Coordinates of C-alpha atoms and ligand atoms in Angstrom, one line a residue:
X1 CA -20.8 -40.4 2.3
X2 CA -17.2 -42.0 2.0
X3 CA -15.6 -41.7 -1.4
X4 CA -14.4 -45.4 -0.9
X5 CA -18.2 -46.6 -1.0
X6 CA -18.6 -45.0 -4.5
X7 CA -17.9 -46.9 -7.8
X8 CA -14.4 -45.8 -9.0
X9 CA -15.9 -44.0 -12.1
X10 CA -18.1 -41.9 -9.9
X11 CA -15.5 -41.1 -7.4
X12 CA -13.2 -39.9 -10.3
X13 CA -15.9 -37.7 -11.7
X14 CA -16.7 -36.3 -8.4
X15 CA -12.9 -35.5 -7.9
X16 CA -13.1 -33.9 -11.4
X17 CA -16.2 -31.8 -10.3
X18 CA -14.5 -30.6 -7.2
X19 CA -11.3 -29.7 -9.1
X20 CA -13.4 -27.7 -11.6
X21 CA -15.2 -25.8 -8.8
X22 CA -12.0 -25.0 -7.1
X23 CA -10.4 -24.0 -10.3
X24 CA -11.9 -20.5 -10.8
X25 CA -12.0 -19.6 -7.1
X26 CA -8.2 -19.9 -7.1
X27 CA -7.6 -17.1 -9.5
X28 CA -8.4 -13.6 -8.5
X29 CA -9.0 -11.9 -11.7
X30 CA -9.8 -8.1 -11.9
X31 CA -10.3 -6.2 -8.6
X32 CA -10.7 -2.7 -10.0
X33 CA -8.3 -1.4 -7.4
X34 CA -5.7 1.5 -8.0
X35 CA -3.6 2.9 -5.4
X36 CA -1.8 6.1 -6.2
X37 CA 0.8 8.1 -4.2
X38 CA 0.2 11.7 -3.6
X39 CA 2.2 14.4 -2.0
X40 CA 5.6 14.4 -3.8
X41 CA 5.0 17.4 -6.0
X42 CA 3.4 20.7 -5.2
X43 CA 1.8 21.1 -8.6
X44 CA 0.1 17.7 -9.0
X45 CA -3.3 19.2 -7.9
X46 CA -5.0 18.8 -4.6
X47 CA -5.7 15.7 -2.7
X48 CA -9.3 16.3 -3.3
X49 CA -8.9 16.7 -7.1
X50 CA -7.0 13.2 -7.0
X51 CA -9.9 11.6 -5.3
X52 CA -12.5 13.4 -7.6
X53 CA -10.7 12.1 -10.5
X54 CA -12.4 8.8 -9.9
X55 CA -9.4 6.9 -11.0
X56 CA -8.2 5.6 -7.6
X57 CA -9.6 3.4 -4.9
X58 CA -6.8 4.5 -2.4
X59 CA -4.6 7.4 -1.9
X60 CA -1.4 7.3 0.1
X61 CA 0.0 10.5 1.3
X62 CA 3.8 10.8 1.4
X63 CA 5.9 11.1 3.5
X64 CA 6.2 11.3 7.2
X65 CA 10.0 11.2 6.9
X66 CA 11.5 12.2 10.1
X67 CA 10.9 10.0 13.3
X68 CA 12.7 7.9 15.6
X69 CA 15.2 10.6 16.4
X70 CA 16.7 11.9 19.6
X71 CA 15.4 14.4 20.7
X72 CA 12.1 13.3 19.3
X73 CA 10.9 15.1 16.2
X74 CA 8.4 14.4 13.5
X75 CA 8.0 15.9 10.1
X76 CA 5.4 15.5 7.5
X77 CA 6.7 16.5 4.1
X78 CA 4.0 17.2 1.4
X79 CA 6.3 18.9 -1.0
X80 CA 4.8 22.2 -0.2
X81 CA 1.3 21.4 -0.4
X82 CA -0.8 23.6 2.0
X83 CA -2.5 21.6 4.9
X84 CA -5.3 24.1 4.6
X85 CA -8.3 22.4 3.2
X86 CA -6.9 18.9 4.0
X87 CA -9.5 18.2 6.7
X88 CA -12.3 18.8 4.1
X89 CA -10.3 17.0 1.3
X90 CA -9.8 13.9 3.5
X91 CA -13.5 13.9 4.3
X92 CA -14.5 14.2 0.7
X93 CA -12.2 11.5 -0.4
X94 CA -13.6 9.2 2.3
X95 CA -17.1 10.2 1.3
X96 CA -16.3 9.0 -2.2
X97 CA -15.1 5.8 -0.7
X98 CA -11.4 6.4 -1.3
X99 CA -9.5 5.7 1.9
X100 CA -6.5 8.1 2.5
X101 CA -3.5 6.6 4.2
X102 CA -0.1 8.2 5.4
X103 CA 3.1 6.7 4.3
X104 CA 6.2 6.6 6.6
X105 CA 9.8 6.7 5.5
X106 CA 10.6 7.7 1.9
X107 CA 13.9 8.9 0.3
X108 CA 15.2 11.0 3.2
X109 CA 17.8 9.8 5.9
X110 CA 15.9 11.4 8.9
X111 CA 14.1 8.3 10.0
X112 CA 14.8 5.1 12.0
X113 CA 13.1 2.9 14.7
X114 CA 16.1 1.9 16.7
X115 CA 14.2 0.8 19.9
X116 CA 10.7 -0.7 20.8
X117 CA 10.4 2.6 22.6
X118 CA 10.9 4.7 19.6
X119 CA 8.3 2.5 17.5
X120 CA 5.8 2.9 20.3
X121 CA 6.3 6.7 20.4
X122 CA 5.8 6.8 16.6
X123 CA 2.7 4.7 17.0
X124 CA 1.5 7.4 19.6
X125 CA 2.4 10.3 17.5
X126 CA 0.4 8.8 14.4
X127 CA -2.6 7.9 16.5
X128 CA -2.8 11.3 18.1
X129 CA -1.9 13.4 15.2
X130 CA -3.9 11.6 12.3
X131 CA -6.1 8.9 13.7
X132 CA -8.5 8.5 16.7
X133 CA -6.3 9.7 19.3
X134 CA -7.4 12.8 21.4
X135 CA -4.2 13.8 23.2
X136 CA -5.1 17.6 23.5
X137 CA -1.5 18.7 23.1
X138 CA -1.3 16.9 19.7
X139 CA -1.2 19.3 16.8
X140 CA -3.5 17.8 14.2
X141 CA -2.7 19.3 10.7
X142 CA -6.0 17.7 9.3
X143 CA -8.1 18.7 12.2
X144 CA -10.7 16.1 13.0
X145 CA -10.0 14.1 9.8
X146 CA -9.3 10.5 11.0
X147 CA -7.1 8.8 8.3
X148 CA -7.6 5.3 7.1
X149 CA -4.2 3.7 6.9
X150 CA -0.4 3.6 7.5
X151 CA 2.0 2.7 4.7
X152 CA 5.6 1.7 5.4
X153 CA 7.6 2.8 2.4
X154 CA 11.3 2.1 3.7
X155 CA 14.3 3.1 1.6
X156 CA 16.8 2.3 4.5
X157 CA 16.0 0.1 7.4
X158 CA 17.6 -3.1 8.8
X159 CA 16.4 -6.2 10.6
X160 CA 17.5 -4.6 13.9
X161 CA 14.9 -1.9 13.6
X162 CA 11.4 -2.2 15.2
X163 CA 8.8 -1.9 12.4
X164 CA 7.3 -5.0 13.6
X165 CA 6.5 -3.6 16.9
X166 CA 4.9 -0.6 15.1
X167 CA 2.8 -3.0 12.9
X168 CA 1.4 -5.0 15.8
X169 CA 0.5 -1.8 17.7
X170 CA -1.3 -0.4 14.6
X171 CA -3.0 -3.6 14.2
X172 CA -4.4 -3.4 17.8
X173 CA -6.1 -0.2 16.6
X174 CA -7.6 -1.7 13.5
X175 CA -11.2 -1.1 14.9
X176 CA -13.9 -2.9 13.1
X177 CA -16.7 -2.0 15.1
X178 CA -18.1 0.8 17.2
X179 CA -17.1 4.3 16.7
X180 CA -13.7 3.2 15.3
X181 CA -12.6 2.4 11.9
X182 CA -10.6 0.2 9.9
X183 CA -7.0 0.9 9.6
X184 CA -5.4 -0.2 6.4
X185 CA -1.7 -1.4 7.2
X186 CA 0.2 -1.6 3.9
X187 CA 3.9 -1.5 2.7
X188 CA 5.6 -0.4 -0.4
X189 CA 8.4 -2.8 -1.0
X190 CA 11.4 -3.1 -3.4
X191 CA 10.7 -5.7 -6.2
X192 CA 12.9 -8.5 -5.1
X193 CA 11.8 -11.0 -2.5
X194 CA 12.5 -10.6 0.3
X195 CA 12.9 -6.9 1.2
X196 CA 15.0 -7.0 4.3
X197 CA 14.0 -3.4 5.1
X198 CA 10.6 -4.4 5.9
X199 CA 10.7 -8.1 6.3
X200 CA 10.4 -8.4 10.1
X201 CA 7.3 -6.3 9.9
X202 CA 5.8 -8.0 7.0
X203 CA 6.5 -11.5 8.6
X204 CA 4.0 -10.7 11.4
X205 CA 1.5 -11.5 8.5
X206 CA -0.9 -8.9 9.6
X207 CA -0.4 -6.4 6.5
X208 CA -3.5 -5.9 4.5
X209 CA -1.6 -5.0 1.3
X210 CA 1.8 -4.9 -0.1
X211 CA 2.6 -2.6 -3.0
X212 CA 5.5 -4.3 -4.9
X213 CA 7.6 -1.6 -6.7
X214 CA 8.6 -3.2 -10.0
X215 CA 10.7 -0.1 -10.9
X216 CA 13.7 2.0 -10.0
X217 CA 15.6 -1.1 -9.1
X218 CA 18.4 -2.8 -10.8
X219 CA 16.6 -6.1 -9.9
X220 CA 13.5 -5.1 -12.0
X221 CA 15.3 -2.8 -14.7
X222 CA 12.6 -4.1 -17.2
X223 CA 9.6 -3.8 -14.9
X224 CA 7.4 -6.7 -13.7
X225 CA 9.0 -10.0 -13.0
X226 CA 6.8 -13.0 -12.8
X227 CA 9.2 -14.9 -10.6
X228 CA 9.4 -12.3 -7.9
X229 CA 5.6 -11.9 -8.2
X230 CA 5.2 -15.5 -7.4
X231 CA 7.5 -15.3 -4.3
X232 CA 5.6 -12.2 -2.9
X233 CA 2.2 -13.8 -3.5
X234 CA 3.2 -17.2 -1.9
X235 CA 5.0 -15.8 1.1
X236 CA 2.0 -13.7 2.3
X237 CA -1.1 -15.5 1.3
X238 CA -3.3 -13.4 3.6
X239 CA -2.1 -10.2 2.1
X240 CA -3.3 -8.6 -1.0
X241 CA -0.3 -8.1 -3.3
X242 CA -0.3 -5.1 -5.7
X243 CA 1.8 -4.5 -9.0
X244 CA 3.6 -1.1 -8.5
X245 CA 4.3 0.8 -11.6
X246 CA 5.6 4.1 -12.6
X247 CA 2.8 6.4 -14.4
X248 CA 5.3 7.5 -17.1
X249 CA 8.9 7.0 -18.1
X250 CA 9.8 10.2 -16.3
X251 CA 8.3 8.8 -13.0
X252 CA 11.1 6.4 -12.5
X253 CA 14.7 5.6 -13.5
X254 CA 13.8 2.3 -14.8
X255 CA 11.0 -0.2 -15.0
X256 CA 8.4 1.7 -17.0
X257 CA 5.9 -0.4 -18.9
X258 CA 3.5 1.2 -21.2
X259 CA -0.4 0.6 -20.6
X260 CA -0.5 -1.8 -23.4
X261 CA 2.2 -4.0 -22.2
X262 CA 0.7 -3.9 -18.5
X263 CA -2.6 -5.2 -19.9
X264 CA -1.3 -7.8 -22.2
X265 CA 1.8 -9.2 -20.5
X266 CA 1.6 -8.3 -16.8
X267 CA -2.0 -8.3 -15.5
X268 CA -3.1 -11.7 -17.0
X269 CA -0.1 -13.1 -15.0
X270 CA -0.5 -11.2 -11.9
X271 CA -4.2 -11.9 -11.7
X272 CA -3.8 -15.6 -11.6
X273 CA -2.7 -15.2 -7.9
X274 CA -5.6 -15.6 -5.5
X275 CA -4.2 -12.7 -3.4
X276 CA -3.5 -10.3 -6.4
X277 CA -4.9 -6.8 -5.0
X278 CA -4.6 -4.5 -8.0
X279 CA -2.1 -1.8 -9.3
X280 CA -0.2 0.9 -7.4
X281 CA 0.7 3.9 -9.6
X282 CA 3.7 6.2 -8.8
X283 CA 2.7 8.9 -8.5
X284 CA -0.3 11.3 -8.9
X285 CA 1.9 14.0 -10.6
X286 CA 3.1 11.8 -13.5
X287 CA -0.4 10.0 -13.7
X288 CA -2.2 13.2 -14.1
X289 CA 0.0 14.1 -17.2
X290 CA 0.1 10.6 -18.7
X291 CA -3.4 9.4 -17.7
X292 CA -1.8 6.1 -17.1
X293 CA -4.3 4.9 -14.7
X294 CA -7.2 6.0 -17.1
X295 CA -5.8 3.6 -19.7
X296 CA -5.5 0.6 -17.4
X297 CA -8.4 1.1 -15.2
X298 CA -10.6 -1.3 -16.9
X299 CA -8.1 -4.1 -16.9
X300 CA -7.0 -3.9 -13.3
Ligands
NAG1 C1 9.9 -5.5 21.2 O1 8.5 -5.6 21.3 C2 8.1 -6.9 20.8 C3 6.7 -6.9 20.5 O2 6.0 -6.3 21.4 C4 8.6 -8.0 21.7 O3 8.4 -9.2 21.1 C5 10.1 -7.7 22.0 O4 10.6 -8.7 22.8 C6 10.6 -6.4 22.2 N1 11.9 -6.2 22.2 C7 12.6 -5.7 23.2 C8 14.1 -5.4 23.0 O5 12.1 -5.1 24.3
NAG2 C1 -9.8 9.8 24.6 O1 -9.7 8.7 23.9 C2 -9.6 7.6 25.0 C3 -9.2 6.3 24.4 O2 -9.8 6.1 23.2 C4 -11.0 7.5 25.6 O3 -11.2 6.5 26.5 C5 -11.5 8.8 26.3 O4 -12.7 8.8 26.6 C6 -11.3 9.9 25.1 N1 -11.4 11.2 25.7 C7 -12.2 12.2 25.1 C8 -12.3 13.5 25.8 O5 -12.7 11.9 24.1
NAG3 C1 -7.8 8.9 -19.9 O1 -7.9 7.7 -20.6 C2 -9.3 7.0 -20.6 C3 -9.2 6.0 -21.5 O2 -8.5 6.1 -22.7 C4 -10.2 8.2 -21.3 O3 -11.4 7.6 -21.3 C5 -10.1 9.4 -20.4 O4 -11.0 10.3 -21.1 C6 -8.8 10.1 -20.4 N1 -8.9 11.1 -19.4 C7 -8.1 12.1 -19.7 C8 -8.2 13.3 -18.6 O5 -7.5 12.5 -20.7

């Protein structure tokens, strides 16, 4: 039925009805999603206890902080946490419905992806060491536990590097059927859009989530910024965007917002975006002491 055949008043009320129907669907509202980073402090408790707390819907282990070197070496730095028990801990988290990802990059200087070849080599390393690969010579620190995702946390990188190649290769192994599994591809960016360290990779459009770090950055000295939030959410409509926050004033040099501010001033703004994903809390060590995520859980 063509609108032109309707009486004008009916056409107007039909248009109004359609607007009303479309309205609520365009705002995301709460998702209940809280991502936490784990692995930066030995005395933050185990991965298992982080998952058992019931506070988180994703845990990101950090960091795989050496790769892309010549000769090729890789290093997983978990701040002295023992890898004994990580196999069972990972499976426990997965049993509770909490995916466990591994983050590459971090604050060290030992990583880069200067060539496509180095990106593909890193993919092979990740796949065979932490995912579904079965190269018999690979040392698997977590045994047969198959992780759930890869996160890019790049403090130094340039457009000349090949994180886009890595992203594409990882997405080919996002196995949604059969014996395989979903591979959550995520990134933790600086707050100001765009973040050139990871832009090439994000522009593939295949990332599932971006955690925007509204802290530790002169551009976001006061924490969340609605203008930058708008830029991130508009730029990647098919990616879920998360509000990244420090769990206490000690967790970051700048950008801390108390739970009440987050609830009142930030989340209502962020949740207007249809691709609002949730909140990312940095990190488990500080969150365990402050109970920040406990205080915001019902509002995310
Ligand atoms: C690197 O790989 C990407 C994606 O596979 C490709 O588009 C690009 O041309 C490659 N670059 C070089 C220098 O080989
Ligand atoms: C190893 O993995 C490859 C590719 O996924 C598969 O074709 C092969 O059957 C596997 N081999 C074993 C021994 O599991
Ligand atoms: C964390 O805060 C929540 C909400 O106030 C509270 O229910 C919970 O008991 C707290 N947990 C701890 C360990 O203090």
